[in-house]
Amino acid sequence: MFTFSTVSIIVIIAITFWACWRIPKPERWGFCSVVGLRVRAFFNDPFAFLMTEVILGYAIVLCVVSLAVLWSIANTSDRALQRVPEFWIFMGLLLFFCGMIPVIGLIRFIFYDDPHLAAQLYHIMFVLIILRYGIDIYACLLAARTTRADRDG
């Protein structure tokens, strides 16, 4: 049975795909390769604690990489950062993975003492997913708009 969280994630991912398809085919710019959009659905048991440490390790690495890319974009961009689609893609990744670290790290310990609180804490992940893909939608629409504006002159 689908819950509101599951349906909202499916809808936000579908809108993200639609926004990415709106980007005109790049002639020289490899924005689509930067996006490396990977759809992850959290339909499995949220309290199956397999490889939690690996997930946390990857999240930390991705936070550091996202920070490095954002720093590079800030140093090399000739446009305002809010007009750079790559900035929004990596800002979404940074927010998602930085928010995921405390949730995933704490949920294992909270689950054994209070499963109801752990289930409520897990809803933060749904908010992070919607936030991340919402930012991706904005970045794709921004890329489509700037690509068309550059192409039209």
PDB file of N, CA and C in Angstrom, residues 58-121:
ATOM      1  N   TYR A  58      29.819   6.843   2.791  1.00  0.00           N
ATOM      2  CA  TYR A  58      29.549   7.441   1.475  1.00  0.00           C
ATOM      3  C   TYR A  58      28.938   8.832   1.616  1.00  0.00           C
ATOM      4  N   ALA A  59      28.063   9.015   2.590  1.00  0.00           N
ATOM      5  CA  ALA A  59      27.443  10.320   2.788  1.00  0.00           C
ATOM      6  C   ALA A  59      28.482  11.373   3.161  1.00  0.00           C
ATOM      7  N   ILE A  60      29.415  11.005   4.019  1.00  0.00           N
ATOM      8  CA  ILE A  60      30.475  11.945   4.403  1.00  0.00           C
ATOM      9  C   ILE A  60      31.347  12.280   3.204  1.00  0.00           C
ATOM     10  N   VAL A  61      31.725  11.274   2.438  1.00  0.00           N
ATOM     11  CA  VAL A  61      32.553  11.517   1.245  1.00  0.00           C
ATOM     12  C   VAL A  61      31.809  12.409   0.253  1.00  0.00           C
ATOM     13  N   LEU A  62      30.536  12.144   0.038  1.00  0.00           N
ATOM     14  CA  LEU A  62      29.768  12.960  -0.902  1.00  0.00           C
ATOM     15  C   LEU A  62      29.574  14.388  -0.397  1.00  0.00           C
ATOM     16  N   CYS A  63      29.483  14.573   0.917  1.00  0.00           N
ATOM     17  CA  CYS A  63      29.425  15.937   1.460  1.00  0.00           C
ATOM     18  C   CYS A  63      30.717  16.695   1.168  1.00  0.00           C
ATOM     19  N   VAL A  64      31.830  16.037   1.379  1.00  0.00           N
ATOM     20  CA  VAL A  64      33.127  16.678   1.134  1.00  0.00           C
ATOM     21  C   VAL A  64      33.306  16.980  -0.354  1.00  0.00           C
ATOM     22  N   VAL A  65      32.950  16.037  -1.209  1.00  0.00           N
ATOM     23  CA  VAL A  65      33.069  16.249  -2.653  1.00  0.00           C
ATOM     24  C   VAL A  65      32.138  17.375  -3.106  1.00  0.00           C
ATOM     25  N   SER A  66      30.917  17.394  -2.591  1.00  0.00           N
ATOM     26  CA  SER A  66      29.979  18.463  -2.958  1.00  0.00           C
ATOM     27  C   SER A  66      30.505  19.824  -2.514  1.00  0.00           C
ATOM     28  N   LEU A  67      31.073  19.886  -1.322  1.00  0.00           N
ATOM     29  CA  LEU A  67      31.667  21.142  -0.862  1.00  0.00           C
ATOM     30  C   LEU A  67      32.813  21.581  -1.764  1.00  0.00           C
ATOM     31  N   ALA A  68      33.652  20.627  -2.165  1.00  0.00           N
ATOM     32  CA  ALA A  68      34.770  20.958  -3.047  1.00  0.00           C
ATOM     33  C   ALA A  68      34.280  21.468  -4.402  1.00  0.00           C
ATOM     34  N   VAL A  69      33.259  20.830  -4.942  1.00  0.00           N
ATOM     35  CA  VAL A  69      32.713  21.269  -6.228  1.00  0.00           C
ATOM     36  C   VAL A  69      32.061  22.639  -6.091  1.00  0.00           C
ATOM     37  N   LEU A  70      31.328  22.863  -5.014  1.00  0.00           N
ATOM     38  CA  LEU A  70      30.716  24.172  -4.799  1.00  0.00           C
ATOM     39  C   LEU A  70      31.769  25.264  -4.647  1.00  0.00           C
ATOM     40  N   TRP A  71      32.845  24.944  -3.967  1.00  0.00           N
ATOM     41  CA  TRP A  71      33.950  25.905  -3.828  1.00  0.00           C
ATOM     42  C   TRP A  71      34.540  26.225  -5.194  1.00  0.00           C
ATOM     43  N   SER A  72      34.723  25.203  -5.989  1.00  0.00           N
ATOM     44  CA  SER A  72      35.269  25.405  -7.338  1.00  0.00           C
ATOM     45  C   SER A  72      34.326  26.230  -8.205  1.00  0.00           C
ATOM     46  N   ILE A  73      33.043  25.942  -8.132  1.00  0.00           N
ATOM     47  CA  ILE A  73      32.065  26.714  -8.904  1.00  0.00           C
ATOM     48  C   ILE A  73      32.091  28.174  -8.465  1.00  0.00           C
ATOM     49  N   ALA A  74      32.163  28.395  -7.154  1.00  0.00           N
ATOM     50  CA  ALA A  74      32.181  29.768  -6.643  1.00  0.00           C
ATOM     51  C   ALA A  74      33.425  30.518  -7.098  1.00  0.00           C
ATOM     52  N   ASN A  75      34.546  29.826  -7.211  1.00  0.00           N
ATOM     53  CA  ASN A  75      35.799  30.480  -7.622  1.00  0.00           C
ATOM     54  C   ASN A  75      35.893  30.711  -9.118  1.00  0.00           C
ATOM     55  N   THR A  76      35.217  29.907  -9.926  1.00  0.00           N
ATOM     56  CA  THR A  76      35.407  29.993 -11.372  1.00  0.00           C
ATOM     57  C   THR A  76      34.218  30.565 -12.126  1.00  0.00           C
ATOM     58  N   SER A  77      33.075  30.725 -11.482  1.00  0.00           N
ATOM     59  CA  SER A  77      31.876  31.169 -12.188  1.00  0.00           C
ATOM     60  C   SER A  77      31.938  32.659 -12.468  1.00  0.00           C
ATOM     61  N   ASP A  78      31.561  33.019 -13.692  1.00  0.00           N
ATOM     62  CA  ASP A  78      31.472  34.436 -14.033  1.00  0.00           C
ATOM     63  C   ASP A  78      30.042  34.953 -13.875  1.00  0.00           C
ATOM     64  N   ARG A  79      29.104  34.059 -13.575  1.00  0.00           N
ATOM     65  CA  ARG A  79      27.716  34.434 -13.317  1.00  0.00           C
ATOM     66  C   ARG A  79      27.446  34.362 -11.823  1.00  0.00           C
ATOM     67  N   ALA A  80      26.369  34.991 -11.406  1.00  0.00           N
ATOM     68  CA  ALA A  80      25.937  34.869 -10.015  1.00  0.00           C
ATOM     69  C   ALA A  80      25.585  33.406  -9.734  1.00  0.00           C
ATOM     70  N   LEU A  81      25.942  32.928  -8.572  1.00  0.00           N
ATOM     71  CA  LEU A  81      25.770  31.503  -8.267  1.00  0.00           C
ATOM     72  C   LEU A  81      24.322  31.045  -8.357  1.00  0.00           C
ATOM     73  N   GLN A  82      23.375  31.893  -8.017  1.00  0.00           N
ATOM     74  CA  GLN A  82      21.980  31.471  -8.096  1.00  0.00           C
ATOM     75  C   GLN A  82      21.515  31.275  -9.523  1.00  0.00           C
ATOM     76  N   ARG A  83      22.324  31.660 -10.501  1.00  0.00           N
ATOM     77  CA  ARG A  83      21.998  31.456 -11.915  1.00  0.00           C
ATOM     78  C   ARG A  83      22.793  30.320 -12.550  1.00  0.00           C
ATOM     79  N   VAL A  84      23.545  29.598 -11.755  1.00  0.00           N
ATOM     80  CA  VAL A  84      24.363  28.490 -12.248  1.00  0.00           C
ATOM     81  C   VAL A  84      23.674  27.174 -11.869  1.00  0.00           C
ATOM     82  N   PRO A  85      23.197  26.397 -12.854  1.00  0.00           N
ATOM     83  CA  PRO A  85      22.486  25.146 -12.535  1.00  0.00           C
ATOM     84  C   PRO A  85      23.326  24.144 -11.752  1.00  0.00           C
ATOM     85  N   GLU A  86      24.605  24.065 -12.062  1.00  0.00           N
ATOM     86  CA  GLU A  86      25.471  23.125 -11.343  1.00  0.00           C
ATOM     87  C   GLU A  86      25.532  23.447  -9.850  1.00  0.00           C
ATOM     88  N   PHE A  87      25.495  24.733  -9.532  1.00  0.00           N
ATOM     89  CA  PHE A  87      25.487  25.136  -8.126  1.00  0.00           C
ATOM     90  C   PHE A  87      24.290  24.518  -7.412  1.00  0.00           C
ATOM     91  N   TRP A  88      23.130  24.574  -8.029  1.00  0.00           N
ATOM     92  CA  TRP A  88      21.926  24.050  -7.391  1.00  0.00           C
ATOM     93  C   TRP A  88      21.946  22.537  -7.290  1.00  0.00           C
ATOM     94  N   ILE A  89      22.495  21.872  -8.311  1.00  0.00           N
ATOM     95  CA  ILE A  89      22.599  20.407  -8.249  1.00  0.00           C
ATOM     96  C   ILE A  89      23.454  19.979  -7.055  1.00  0.00           C
ATOM     97  N   PHE A  90      24.620  20.582  -6.930  1.00  0.00           N
ATOM     98  CA  PHE A  90      25.520  20.183  -5.849  1.00  0.00           C
ATOM     99  C   PHE A  90      25.071  20.721  -4.490  1.00  0.00           C
ATOM    100  N   MET A  91      24.345  21.828  -4.466  1.00  0.00           N
ATOM    101  CA  MET A  91      23.779  22.305  -3.208  1.00  0.00           C
ATOM    102  C   MET A  91      22.700  21.330  -2.730  1.00  0.00           C
ATOM    103  N   GLY A  92      21.900  20.810  -3.653  1.00  0.00           N
ATOM    104  CA  GLY A  92      20.911  19.799  -3.288  1.00  0.00           C
ATOM    105  C   GLY A  92      21.559  18.532  -2.750  1.00  0.00           C
ATOM    106  N   LEU A  93      22.645  18.107  -3.406  1.00  0.00           N
ATOM    107  CA  LEU A  93      23.364  16.930  -2.915  1.00  0.00           C
ATOM    108  C   LEU A  93      23.939  17.175  -1.524  1.00  0.00           C
ATOM    109  N   LEU A  94      24.504  18.359  -1.329  1.00  0.00           N
ATOM    110  CA  LEU A  94      25.087  18.690  -0.026  1.00  0.00           C
ATOM    111  C   LEU A  94      24.021  18.696   1.068  1.00  0.00           C
ATOM    112  N   LEU A  95      22.904  19.340   0.816  1.00  0.00           N
ATOM    113  CA  LEU A  95      21.831  19.372   1.815  1.00  0.00           C
ATOM    114  C   LEU A  95      21.306  17.972   2.117  1.00  0.00           C
ATOM    115  N   PHE A  96      21.133  17.170   1.064  1.00  0.00           N
ATOM    116  CA  PHE A  96      20.598  15.823   1.253  1.00  0.00           C
ATOM    117  C   PHE A  96      21.540  14.961   2.083  1.00  0.00           C
ATOM    118  N   PHE A  97      22.801  14.908   1.700  1.00  0.00           N
ATOM    119  CA  PHE A  97      23.722  14.009   2.395  1.00  0.00           C
ATOM    120  C   PHE A  97      24.125  14.525   3.770  1.00  0.00           C
ATOM    121  N   CYS A  98      24.217  15.842   3.939  1.00  0.00           N
ATOM    122  CA  CYS A  98      24.489  16.378   5.281  1.00  0.00           C
ATOM    123  C   CYS A  98      23.304  16.139   6.211  1.00  0.00           C
ATOM    124  N   GLY A  99      22.107  16.217   5.687  1.00  0.00           N
ATOM    125  CA  GLY A  99      20.931  15.933   6.499  1.00  0.00           C
ATOM    126  C   GLY A  99      20.751  14.452   6.776  1.00  0.00           C
ATOM    127  N   MET A 100      21.257  13.628   5.882  1.00  0.00           N
ATOM    128  CA  MET A 100      21.105  12.188   6.031  1.00  0.00           C
ATOM    129  C   MET A 100      22.023  11.623   7.121  1.00  0.00           C
ATOM    130  N   ILE A 101      23.175  12.234   7.329  1.00  0.00           N
ATOM    131  CA  ILE A 101      24.153  11.699   8.281  1.00  0.00           C
ATOM    132  C   ILE A 101      23.579  11.562   9.692  1.00  0.00           C
ATOM    133  N   PRO A 102      23.013  12.618  10.280  1.00  0.00           N
ATOM    134  CA  PRO A 102      22.487  12.419  11.644  1.00  0.00           C
ATOM    135  C   PRO A 102      21.271  11.494  11.705  1.00  0.00           C
ATOM    136  N   VAL A 103      20.452  11.515  10.676  1.00  0.00           N
ATOM    137  CA  VAL A 103      19.262  10.663  10.695  1.00  0.00           C
ATOM    138  C   VAL A 103      19.655   9.197  10.651  1.00  0.00           C
ATOM    139  N   ILE A 104      20.480   8.829   9.696  1.00  0.00           N
ATOM    140  CA  ILE A 104      20.893   7.431   9.562  1.00  0.00           C
ATOM    141  C   ILE A 104      21.759   7.002  10.741  1.00  0.00           C
ATOM    142  N   GLY A 105      22.600   7.913  11.205  1.00  0.00           N
ATOM    143  CA  GLY A 105      23.477   7.578  12.327  1.00  0.00           C
ATOM    144  C   GLY A 105      22.743   7.338  13.631  1.00  0.00           C
ATOM    145  N   LEU A 106      21.686   8.083  13.878  1.00  0.00           N
ATOM    146  CA  LEU A 106      20.970   7.972  15.149  1.00  0.00           C
ATOM    147  C   LEU A 106      19.827   6.975  15.133  1.00  0.00           C
ATOM    148  N   ILE A 107      19.273   6.711  13.981  1.00  0.00           N
ATOM    149  CA  ILE A 107      18.045   5.915  13.924  1.00  0.00           C
ATOM    150  C   ILE A 107      18.241   4.502  14.464  1.00  0.00           C
ATOM    151  N   ARG A 108      19.414   3.945  14.284  1.00  0.00           N
ATOM    152  CA  ARG A 108      19.670   2.588  14.791  1.00  0.00           C
ATOM    153  C   ARG A 108      19.559   2.538  16.312  1.00  0.00           C
ATOM    154  N   PHE A 109      20.124   3.526  16.974  1.00  0.00           N
ATOM    155  CA  PHE A 109      20.123   3.526  18.432  1.00  0.00           C
ATOM    156  C   PHE A 109      18.760   3.908  19.001  1.00  0.00           C
ATOM    157  N   ILE A 110      18.087   4.801  18.351  1.00  0.00           N
ATOM    158  CA  ILE A 110      16.766   5.224  18.818  1.00  0.00           C
ATOM    159  C   ILE A 110      15.739   4.120  18.596  1.00  0.00           C
ATOM    160  N   PHE A 111      15.903   3.336  17.538  1.00  0.00           N
ATOM    161  CA  PHE A 111      14.928   2.295  17.203  1.00  0.00           C
ATOM    162  C   PHE A 111      14.772   1.284  18.332  1.00  0.00           C
ATOM    163  N   TYR A 112      15.859   0.907  18.965  1.00  0.00           N
ATOM    164  CA  TYR A 112      15.773  -0.104  20.017  1.00  0.00           C
ATOM    165  C   TYR A 112      15.075   0.414  21.270  1.00  0.00           C
ATOM    166  N   ASP A 113      15.191   1.707  21.556  1.00  0.00           N
ATOM    167  CA  ASP A 113      14.538   2.274  22.744  1.00  0.00           C
ATOM    168  C   ASP A 113      13.109   2.737  22.475  1.00  0.00           C
ATOM    169  N   ASP A 114      12.903   3.344  21.304  1.00  0.00           N
ATOM    170  CA  ASP A 114      11.584   3.902  20.999  1.00  0.00           C
ATOM    171  C   ASP A 114      11.325   3.787  19.495  1.00  0.00           C
ATOM    172  N   PRO A 115      10.730   2.671  19.036  1.00  0.00           N
ATOM    173  CA  PRO A 115      10.491   2.487  17.606  1.00  0.00           C
ATOM    174  C   PRO A 115       9.581   3.554  16.999  1.00  0.00           C
ATOM    175  N   HIS A 116       8.630   4.064  17.777  1.00  0.00           N
ATOM    176  CA  HIS A 116       7.732   5.096  17.251  1.00  0.00           C
ATOM    177  C   HIS A 116       8.501   6.390  16.965  1.00  0.00           C
ATOM    178  N   LEU A 117       9.385   6.777  17.861  1.00  0.00           N
ATOM    179  CA  LEU A 117      10.208   7.969  17.635  1.00  0.00           C
ATOM    180  C   LEU A 117      11.131   7.773  16.444  1.00  0.00           C
ATOM    181  N   ALA A 118      11.677   6.574  16.286  1.00  0.00           N
ATOM    182  CA  ALA A 118      12.537   6.283  15.145  1.00  0.00           C
ATOM    183  C   ALA A 118      11.770   6.391  13.834  1.00  0.00           C
ATOM    184  N   ALA A 119      10.516   5.929  13.841  1.00  0.00           N
ATOM    185  CA  ALA A 119       9.695   6.040  12.636  1.00  0.00           C
ATOM    186  C   ALA A 119       9.423   7.502  12.310  1.00  0.00           C
ATOM    187  N   GLN A 120       9.201   8.317  13.325  1.00  0.00           N
ATOM    188  CA  GLN A 120       8.989   9.746  13.102  1.00  0.00           C
ATOM    189  C   GLN A 120      10.264  10.408  12.600  1.00  0.00           C
ATOM    190  N   LEU A 121      11.403  10.003  13.148  1.00  0.00           N
ATOM    191  CA  LEU A 121      12.688  10.553  12.714  1.00  0.00           C
ATOM    192  C   LEU A 121      12.960  10.194  11.259  1.00  0.00           C
TER     193      LEU A 121
END
